Amino acid sequence: MSSMGHKNRVRKDLTNVGAYDDLNKEDLREILKRRGLQTTGKKQVLVKRLERFDRDQYCQVGVSSHLNSSTGSGRMASNGMTHSPSIMVLNIRQKLRKERESIVLWRHPLTTLYYFFMELQIEAFKLATSLRRNLLKVILSLCILVVCLLMYHMEGPHQRLFKAVEKKLLWSLYWVGLGILSSVGLGTGLHTFVLYLGPHIAAVTMAADECHSLRFPEPPYPDEIQCPDEGDAMDFGSTVTIWAIMSKVRLESFMWGAGTALGELPPYFMARAARLSGTHPDDEDYEEFEDLQVKLKHPEEMSYADKAKLAIERLVERVGFFGILACASIPNPLFDLAGITCGHFLVPFWTFFGATLIGKAVIKMHIQKLFVIIAFNEAHVEMAVHSLRYIPWIGEKLQAPFKDFLDLQKQKFHRAAHAEKIHQGGSWLQWVFEKVVIGMITYFLVSIVNSLAQRYHRRMNDKFRPKVHKQK
């Protein structure tokens, strides 16, 4: 009976390359012997020897032709071993992914930095090659830039128009850039809504309640918010509505939402180009998308996260424009999969981008604005600060600094004689928030280093990634 169990374990391993770590040395030596390989060494050496053999077989058998096969049957290799292409592909890529995920600065700093600089060198060379191929466009763009700079610095009546356009343009580009950083795939997104747009909307809401007006003098608004003089504010003393506050921050919110929509385009173009050209893109999310297609043949192996991804994929694929709109209109960390799905199934660009832009820049931004404005309403803020006293042991100690912080913010909205003292004063809450912002930006930069290093690791293992079926 034990002999039969031993043979069953060995036979099971022949179709599952991910089971080596669970086998003992006798089983590993038996498998090595059947494959004509050396059987001496420690267990780790035996496992690595078998994994290396499987990778070589993976390339020789031609996994790319099996991956898109509708038969689902295995193929008999020259050594008499039956391969299950989908399981073999999935297991090898999962092993490579685990190895790749360990390439981070806090685990392997030297290797990560080396891979990072190698990938940076490759990307710089690709950029230089692209610029050289489009030399005429580069020269034309530089000429237009030089003409604009000359007109900008030239005296004349056009300066007033240039100044007005410059202010709005730079302000809009600032928020578009923050939106792109929030959603573009650079290791991990920078949560610019929490760090920048949310606090800006909250500050405008608190100032509106304190000043009873939204006619903040420009300048210093939007860099700094100050209450207008009583004679300058036509609506001074009137009630400022939620809709008025939403209108005040509409430009910033729309531009930030448009930036997040632009940040979703790279996965779409990557998947679309891969489907049309038949090449396999160098992207982790696309590998997960392909793995999900493999897991569809084995539903019992799907986790809850896989089922959630599958639900989004089917919604986008079947409903089309309104499915994309629904996914883009709510906070959705899996929206990258929607972009990959649209690119893979060749959804028209304007269908994808139009639905994404409307969902993110219009619908979702109005929901987020409304939430922040209601949350930072003066009555709600005071009620929240008052509720801090009910926290056991530390409630009263925590309540005092929050009160001081709110009083300081209200004083900053007025042109008081002690303005210099206000600006010199500080709060430990403000100090903590500044350090949190620095920490999140630092983590964002570290994630970029890790992401580029892992991309170089994927580049080195290109031979273990099959080609995508080319669209005819």
PDB file of N, CA and C in Angstrom, residues 291-357:
ATOM      1  N   ASP A 291      -3.445  34.384 -16.205  1.00  0.00           N
ATOM      2  CA  ASP A 291      -3.602  33.320 -15.211  1.00  0.00           C
ATOM      3  C   ASP A 291      -5.075  33.111 -14.859  1.00  0.00           C
ATOM      4  N   LEU A 292      -5.830  34.207 -14.845  1.00  0.00           N
ATOM      5  CA  LEU A 292      -7.256  34.097 -14.552  1.00  0.00           C
ATOM      6  C   LEU A 292      -7.970  33.309 -15.641  1.00  0.00           C
ATOM      7  N   GLN A 293      -7.534  33.481 -16.891  1.00  0.00           N
ATOM      8  CA  GLN A 293      -8.139  32.700 -17.975  1.00  0.00           C
ATOM      9  C   GLN A 293      -7.832  31.212 -17.810  1.00  0.00           C
ATOM     10  N   VAL A 294      -6.627  30.906 -17.311  1.00  0.00           N
ATOM     11  CA  VAL A 294      -6.264  29.511 -17.072  1.00  0.00           C
ATOM     12  C   VAL A 294      -7.094  28.928 -15.928  1.00  0.00           C
ATOM     13  N   LYS A 295      -7.307  29.732 -14.880  1.00  0.00           N
ATOM     14  CA  LYS A 295      -8.048  29.242 -13.726  1.00  0.00           C
ATOM     15  C   LYS A 295      -9.524  29.003 -14.037  1.00  0.00           C
ATOM     16  N   LEU A 296     -10.016  29.596 -15.126  1.00  0.00           N
ATOM     17  CA  LEU A 296     -11.401  29.356 -15.497  1.00  0.00           C
ATOM     18  C   LEU A 296     -11.653  27.876 -15.786  1.00  0.00           C
ATOM     19  N   LYS A 297     -10.597  27.170 -16.204  1.00  0.00           N
ATOM     20  CA  LYS A 297     -10.726  25.734 -16.459  1.00  0.00           C
ATOM     21  C   LYS A 297     -10.697  24.923 -15.162  1.00  0.00           C
ATOM     22  N   HIS A 298     -10.311  25.575 -14.070  1.00  0.00           N
ATOM     23  CA  HIS A 298     -10.236  24.904 -12.762  1.00  0.00           C
ATOM     24  C   HIS A 298     -10.914  25.813 -11.722  1.00  0.00           C
ATOM     25  N   PRO A 299     -12.232  25.947 -11.742  1.00  0.00           N
ATOM     26  CA  PRO A 299     -12.936  26.870 -10.837  1.00  0.00           C
ATOM     27  C   PRO A 299     -12.684  26.583  -9.369  1.00  0.00           C
ATOM     28  N   GLU A 300     -12.388  25.344  -9.030  1.00  0.00           N
ATOM     29  CA  GLU A 300     -12.174  25.003  -7.614  1.00  0.00           C
ATOM     30  C   GLU A 300     -10.922  25.664  -7.053  1.00  0.00           C
ATOM     31  N   GLU A 301     -10.003  26.099  -7.926  1.00  0.00           N
ATOM     32  CA  GLU A 301      -8.766  26.733  -7.460  1.00  0.00           C
ATOM     33  C   GLU A 301      -8.897  28.251  -7.346  1.00  0.00           C
ATOM     34  N   MET A 302     -10.048  28.808  -7.679  1.00  0.00           N
ATOM     35  CA  MET A 302     -10.228  30.253  -7.675  1.00  0.00           C
ATOM     36  C   MET A 302     -10.531  30.760  -6.267  1.00  0.00           C
ATOM     37  N   SER A 303      -9.843  31.835  -5.862  1.00  0.00           N
ATOM     38  CA  SER A 303     -10.091  32.467  -4.572  1.00  0.00           C
ATOM     39  C   SER A 303     -11.200  33.510  -4.724  1.00  0.00           C
ATOM     40  N   TYR A 304     -11.572  34.135  -3.599  1.00  0.00           N
ATOM     41  CA  TYR A 304     -12.581  35.183  -3.654  1.00  0.00           C
ATOM     42  C   TYR A 304     -12.100  36.369  -4.478  1.00  0.00           C
ATOM     43  N   ALA A 305     -10.794  36.691  -4.381  1.00  0.00           N
ATOM     44  CA  ALA A 305     -10.247  37.786  -5.183  1.00  0.00           C
ATOM     45  C   ALA A 305     -10.330  37.462  -6.667  1.00  0.00           C
ATOM     46  N   ASP A 306     -10.033  36.204  -7.020  1.00  0.00           N
ATOM     47  CA  ASP A 306     -10.131  35.798  -8.423  1.00  0.00           C
ATOM     48  C   ASP A 306     -11.575  35.894  -8.918  1.00  0.00           C
ATOM     49  N   LYS A 307     -12.524  35.518  -8.073  1.00  0.00           N
ATOM     50  CA  LYS A 307     -13.930  35.594  -8.475  1.00  0.00           C
ATOM     51  C   LYS A 307     -14.378  37.046  -8.652  1.00  0.00           C
ATOM     52  N   ALA A 308     -13.840  37.955  -7.790  1.00  0.00           N
ATOM     53  CA  ALA A 308     -14.175  39.378  -7.939  1.00  0.00           C
ATOM     54  C   ALA A 308     -13.601  39.927  -9.250  1.00  0.00           C
ATOM     55  N   LYS A 309     -12.369  39.533  -9.573  1.00  0.00           N
ATOM     56  CA  LYS A 309     -11.774  39.952 -10.838  1.00  0.00           C
ATOM     57  C   LYS A 309     -12.569  39.408 -12.020  1.00  0.00           C
ATOM     58  N   LEU A 310     -13.002  38.164 -11.904  1.00  0.00           N
ATOM     59  CA  LEU A 310     -13.773  37.549 -12.985  1.00  0.00           C
ATOM     60  C   LEU A 310     -15.110  38.267 -13.174  1.00  0.00           C
ATOM     61  N   ALA A 311     -15.723  38.692 -12.058  1.00  0.00           N
ATOM     62  CA  ALA A 311     -17.006  39.401 -12.151  1.00  0.00           C
ATOM     63  C   ALA A 311     -16.829  40.728 -12.885  1.00  0.00           C
ATOM     64  N   ILE A 312     -15.755  41.448 -12.596  1.00  0.00           N
ATOM     65  CA  ILE A 312     -15.494  42.715 -13.279  1.00  0.00           C
ATOM     66  C   ILE A 312     -15.226  42.472 -14.760  1.00  0.00           C
ATOM     67  N   GLU A 313     -14.443  41.436 -15.053  1.00  0.00           N
ATOM     68  CA  GLU A 313     -14.129  41.120 -16.451  1.00  0.00           C
ATOM     69  C   GLU A 313     -15.396  40.811 -17.243  1.00  0.00           C
ATOM     70  N   ARG A 314     -16.284  40.008 -16.675  1.00  0.00           N
ATOM     71  CA  ARG A 314     -17.521  39.647 -17.377  1.00  0.00           C
ATOM     72  C   ARG A 314     -18.453  40.844 -17.518  1.00  0.00           C
ATOM     73  N   LEU A 315     -18.485  41.715 -16.493  1.00  0.00           N
ATOM     74  CA  LEU A 315     -19.324  42.906 -16.572  1.00  0.00           C
ATOM     75  C   LEU A 315     -18.879  43.809 -17.711  1.00  0.00           C
ATOM     76  N   VAL A 316     -17.557  44.031 -17.804  1.00  0.00           N
ATOM     77  CA  VAL A 316     -17.025  44.895 -18.857  1.00  0.00           C
ATOM     78  C   VAL A 316     -17.225  44.266 -20.226  1.00  0.00           C
ATOM     79  N   GLU A 317     -16.988  42.953 -20.317  1.00  0.00           N
ATOM     80  CA  GLU A 317     -17.063  42.272 -21.606  1.00  0.00           C
ATOM     81  C   GLU A 317     -18.496  42.211 -22.135  1.00  0.00           C
ATOM     82  N   ARG A 318     -19.468  41.996 -21.253  1.00  0.00           N
ATOM     83  CA  ARG A 318     -20.839  41.781 -21.699  1.00  0.00           C
ATOM     84  C   ARG A 318     -21.637  43.076 -21.817  1.00  0.00           C
ATOM     85  N   VAL A 319     -21.448  43.994 -20.884  1.00  0.00           N
ATOM     86  CA  VAL A 319     -22.262  45.212 -20.863  1.00  0.00           C
ATOM     87  C   VAL A 319     -21.644  46.311 -21.719  1.00  0.00           C
ATOM     88  N   GLY A 320     -20.305  46.325 -21.856  1.00  0.00           N
ATOM     89  CA  GLY A 320     -19.653  47.314 -22.698  1.00  0.00           C
ATOM     90  C   GLY A 320     -19.542  48.671 -22.034  1.00  0.00           C
ATOM     91  N   PHE A 321     -20.021  49.736 -22.708  1.00  0.00           N
ATOM     92  CA  PHE A 321     -19.859  51.111 -22.236  1.00  0.00           C
ATOM     93  C   PHE A 321     -20.387  51.278 -20.820  1.00  0.00           C
ATOM     94  N   PHE A 322     -21.598  50.803 -20.561  1.00  0.00           N
ATOM     95  CA  PHE A 322     -22.197  51.008 -19.244  1.00  0.00           C
ATOM     96  C   PHE A 322     -21.528  50.136 -18.180  1.00  0.00           C
ATOM     97  N   GLY A 323     -20.959  49.006 -18.571  1.00  0.00           N
ATOM     98  CA  GLY A 323     -20.190  48.213 -17.619  1.00  0.00           C
ATOM     99  C   GLY A 323     -18.917  48.930 -17.207  1.00  0.00           C
ATOM    100  N   ILE A 324     -18.221  49.522 -18.180  1.00  0.00           N
ATOM    101  CA  ILE A 324     -17.017  50.309 -17.868  1.00  0.00           C
ATOM    102  C   ILE A 324     -17.392  51.502 -17.011  1.00  0.00           C
ATOM    103  N   LEU A 325     -18.507  52.170 -17.360  1.00  0.00           N
ATOM    104  CA  LEU A 325     -18.963  53.331 -16.592  1.00  0.00           C
ATOM    105  C   LEU A 325     -19.255  52.957 -15.142  1.00  0.00           C
ATOM    106  N   ALA A 326     -19.890  51.803 -14.934  1.00  0.00           N
ATOM    107  CA  ALA A 326     -20.203  51.360 -13.573  1.00  0.00           C
ATOM    108  C   ALA A 326     -18.935  51.085 -12.775  1.00  0.00           C
ATOM    109  N   CYS A 327     -17.942  50.456 -13.406  1.00  0.00           N
ATOM    110  CA  CYS A 327     -16.690  50.155 -12.710  1.00  0.00           C
ATOM    111  C   CYS A 327     -15.893  51.416 -12.402  1.00  0.00           C
ATOM    112  N   ALA A 328     -15.985  52.433 -13.288  1.00  0.00           N
ATOM    113  CA  ALA A 328     -15.211  53.659 -13.102  1.00  0.00           C
ATOM    114  C   ALA A 328     -15.881  54.639 -12.149  1.00  0.00           C
ATOM    115  N   SER A 329     -17.172  54.469 -11.879  1.00  0.00           N
ATOM    116  CA  SER A 329     -17.924  55.443 -11.079  1.00  0.00           C
ATOM    117  C   SER A 329     -17.835  55.188  -9.587  1.00  0.00           C
ATOM    118  N   ILE A 330     -17.188  54.120  -9.187  1.00  0.00           N
ATOM    119  CA  ILE A 330     -17.034  53.807  -7.761  1.00  0.00           C
ATOM    120  C   ILE A 330     -15.551  53.577  -7.476  1.00  0.00           C
ATOM    121  N   PRO A 331     -15.114  53.793  -6.227  1.00  0.00           N
ATOM    122  CA  PRO A 331     -13.724  53.445  -5.890  1.00  0.00           C
ATOM    123  C   PRO A 331     -13.483  51.967  -6.134  1.00  0.00           C
ATOM    124  N   ASN A 332     -12.604  51.662  -7.086  1.00  0.00           N
ATOM    125  CA  ASN A 332     -12.439  50.281  -7.545  1.00  0.00           C
ATOM    126  C   ASN A 332     -10.955  49.981  -7.743  1.00  0.00           C
ATOM    127  N   PRO A 333     -10.324  49.299  -6.784  1.00  0.00           N
ATOM    128  CA  PRO A 333      -8.891  48.989  -6.934  1.00  0.00           C
ATOM    129  C   PRO A 333      -8.593  47.996  -8.043  1.00  0.00           C
ATOM    130  N   LEU A 334      -9.619  47.330  -8.573  1.00  0.00           N
ATOM    131  CA  LEU A 334      -9.428  46.336  -9.627  1.00  0.00           C
ATOM    132  C   LEU A 334      -9.705  46.907 -11.015  1.00  0.00           C
ATOM    133  N   PHE A 335      -9.756  48.240 -11.141  1.00  0.00           N
ATOM    134  CA  PHE A 335     -10.124  48.813 -12.434  1.00  0.00           C
ATOM    135  C   PHE A 335      -9.059  48.569 -13.495  1.00  0.00           C
ATOM    136  N   ASP A 336      -7.800  48.340 -13.087  1.00  0.00           N
ATOM    137  CA  ASP A 336      -6.754  48.004 -14.060  1.00  0.00           C
ATOM    138  C   ASP A 336      -7.163  46.788 -14.885  1.00  0.00           C
ATOM    139  N   LEU A 337      -7.841  45.836 -14.237  1.00  0.00           N
ATOM    140  CA  LEU A 337      -8.294  44.643 -14.949  1.00  0.00           C
ATOM    141  C   LEU A 337      -9.330  45.006 -16.005  1.00  0.00           C
ATOM    142  N   ALA A 338     -10.159  46.036 -15.726  1.00  0.00           N
ATOM    143  CA  ALA A 338     -11.140  46.473 -16.720  1.00  0.00           C
ATOM    144  C   ALA A 338     -10.437  47.034 -17.947  1.00  0.00           C
ATOM    145  N   GLY A 339      -9.374  47.815 -17.733  1.00  0.00           N
ATOM    146  CA  GLY A 339      -8.615  48.347 -18.859  1.00  0.00           C
ATOM    147  C   GLY A 339      -7.953  47.255 -19.668  1.00  0.00           C
ATOM    148  N   ILE A 340      -7.380  46.261 -18.987  1.00  0.00           N
ATOM    149  CA  ILE A 340      -6.740  45.141 -19.691  1.00  0.00           C
ATOM    150  C   ILE A 340      -7.780  44.336 -20.467  1.00  0.00           C
ATOM    151  N   THR A 341      -8.949  44.126 -19.846  1.00  0.00           N
ATOM    152  CA  THR A 341     -10.013  43.378 -20.528  1.00  0.00           C
ATOM    153  C   THR A 341     -10.472  44.108 -21.784  1.00  0.00           C
ATOM    154  N   CYS A 342     -10.655  45.426 -21.682  1.00  0.00           N
ATOM    155  CA  CYS A 342     -11.090  46.211 -22.848  1.00  0.00           C
ATOM    156  C   CYS A 342     -10.040  46.172 -23.949  1.00  0.00           C
ATOM    157  N   GLY A 343      -8.759  46.271 -23.577  1.00  0.00           N
ATOM    158  CA  GLY A 343      -7.713  46.203 -24.585  1.00  0.00           C
ATOM    159  C   GLY A 343      -7.614  44.832 -25.217  1.00  0.00           C
ATOM    160  N   HIS A 344      -7.759  43.790 -24.404  1.00  0.00           N
ATOM    161  CA  HIS A 344      -7.627  42.419 -24.913  1.00  0.00           C
ATOM    162  C   HIS A 344      -8.762  42.075 -25.883  1.00  0.00           C
ATOM    163  N   PHE A 345      -9.972  42.550 -25.574  1.00  0.00           N
ATOM    164  CA  PHE A 345     -11.119  42.260 -26.437  1.00  0.00           C
ATOM    165  C   PHE A 345     -11.358  43.370 -27.471  1.00  0.00           C
ATOM    166  N   LEU A 346     -10.363  44.248 -27.639  1.00  0.00           N
ATOM    167  CA  LEU A 346     -10.372  45.265 -28.693  1.00  0.00           C
ATOM    168  C   LEU A 346     -11.598  46.172 -28.622  1.00  0.00           C
ATOM    169  N   VAL A 347     -11.953  46.584 -27.410  1.00  0.00           N
ATOM    170  CA  VAL A 347     -13.017  47.572 -27.245  1.00  0.00           C
ATOM    171  C   VAL A 347     -12.531  48.896 -27.830  1.00  0.00           C
ATOM    172  N   PRO A 348     -13.327  49.611 -28.622  1.00  0.00           N
ATOM    173  CA  PRO A 348     -12.883  50.880 -29.207  1.00  0.00           C
ATOM    174  C   PRO A 348     -12.372  51.859 -28.152  1.00  0.00           C
ATOM    175  N   PHE A 349     -11.356  52.643 -28.539  1.00  0.00           N
ATOM    176  CA  PHE A 349     -10.708  53.549 -27.589  1.00  0.00           C
ATOM    177  C   PHE A 349     -11.697  54.521 -26.963  1.00  0.00           C
ATOM    178  N   TRP A 350     -12.518  55.178 -27.781  1.00  0.00           N
ATOM    179  CA  TRP A 350     -13.403  56.202 -27.233  1.00  0.00           C
ATOM    180  C   TRP A 350     -14.512  55.599 -26.387  1.00  0.00           C
ATOM    181  N   THR A 351     -14.856  54.358 -26.624  1.00  0.00           N
ATOM    182  CA  THR A 351     -15.820  53.694 -25.743  1.00  0.00           C
ATOM    183  C   THR A 351     -15.208  53.510 -24.361  1.00  0.00           C
ATOM    184  N   PHE A 352     -13.963  53.038 -24.327  1.00  0.00           N
ATOM    185  CA  PHE A 352     -13.295  52.824 -23.045  1.00  0.00           C
ATOM    186  C   PHE A 352     -12.977  54.142 -22.350  1.00  0.00           C
ATOM    187  N   PHE A 353     -12.299  55.054 -23.072  1.00  0.00           N
ATOM    188  CA  PHE A 353     -11.862  56.292 -22.428  1.00  0.00           C
ATOM    189  C   PHE A 353     -13.039  57.200 -22.097  1.00  0.00           C
ATOM    190  N   GLY A 354     -14.056  57.251 -22.982  1.00  0.00           N
ATOM    191  CA  GLY A 354     -15.218  58.078 -22.697  1.00  0.00           C
ATOM    192  C   GLY A 354     -15.943  57.632 -21.439  1.00  0.00           C
ATOM    193  N   ALA A 355     -16.169  56.332 -21.304  1.00  0.00           N
ATOM    194  CA  ALA A 355     -16.833  55.821 -20.106  1.00  0.00           C
ATOM    195  C   ALA A 355     -15.975  56.034 -18.863  1.00  0.00           C
ATOM    196  N   THR A 356     -14.657  55.839 -19.009  1.00  0.00           N
ATOM    197  CA  THR A 356     -13.760  56.029 -17.870  1.00  0.00           C
ATOM    198  C   THR A 356     -13.715  57.488 -17.441  1.00  0.00           C
ATOM    199  N   LEU A 357     -13.650  58.412 -18.413  1.00  0.00           N
ATOM    200  CA  LEU A 357     -13.599  59.839 -18.089  1.00  0.00           C
ATOM    201  C   LEU A 357     -14.880  60.303 -17.412  1.00  0.00           C
TER     202      LEU A 357
END
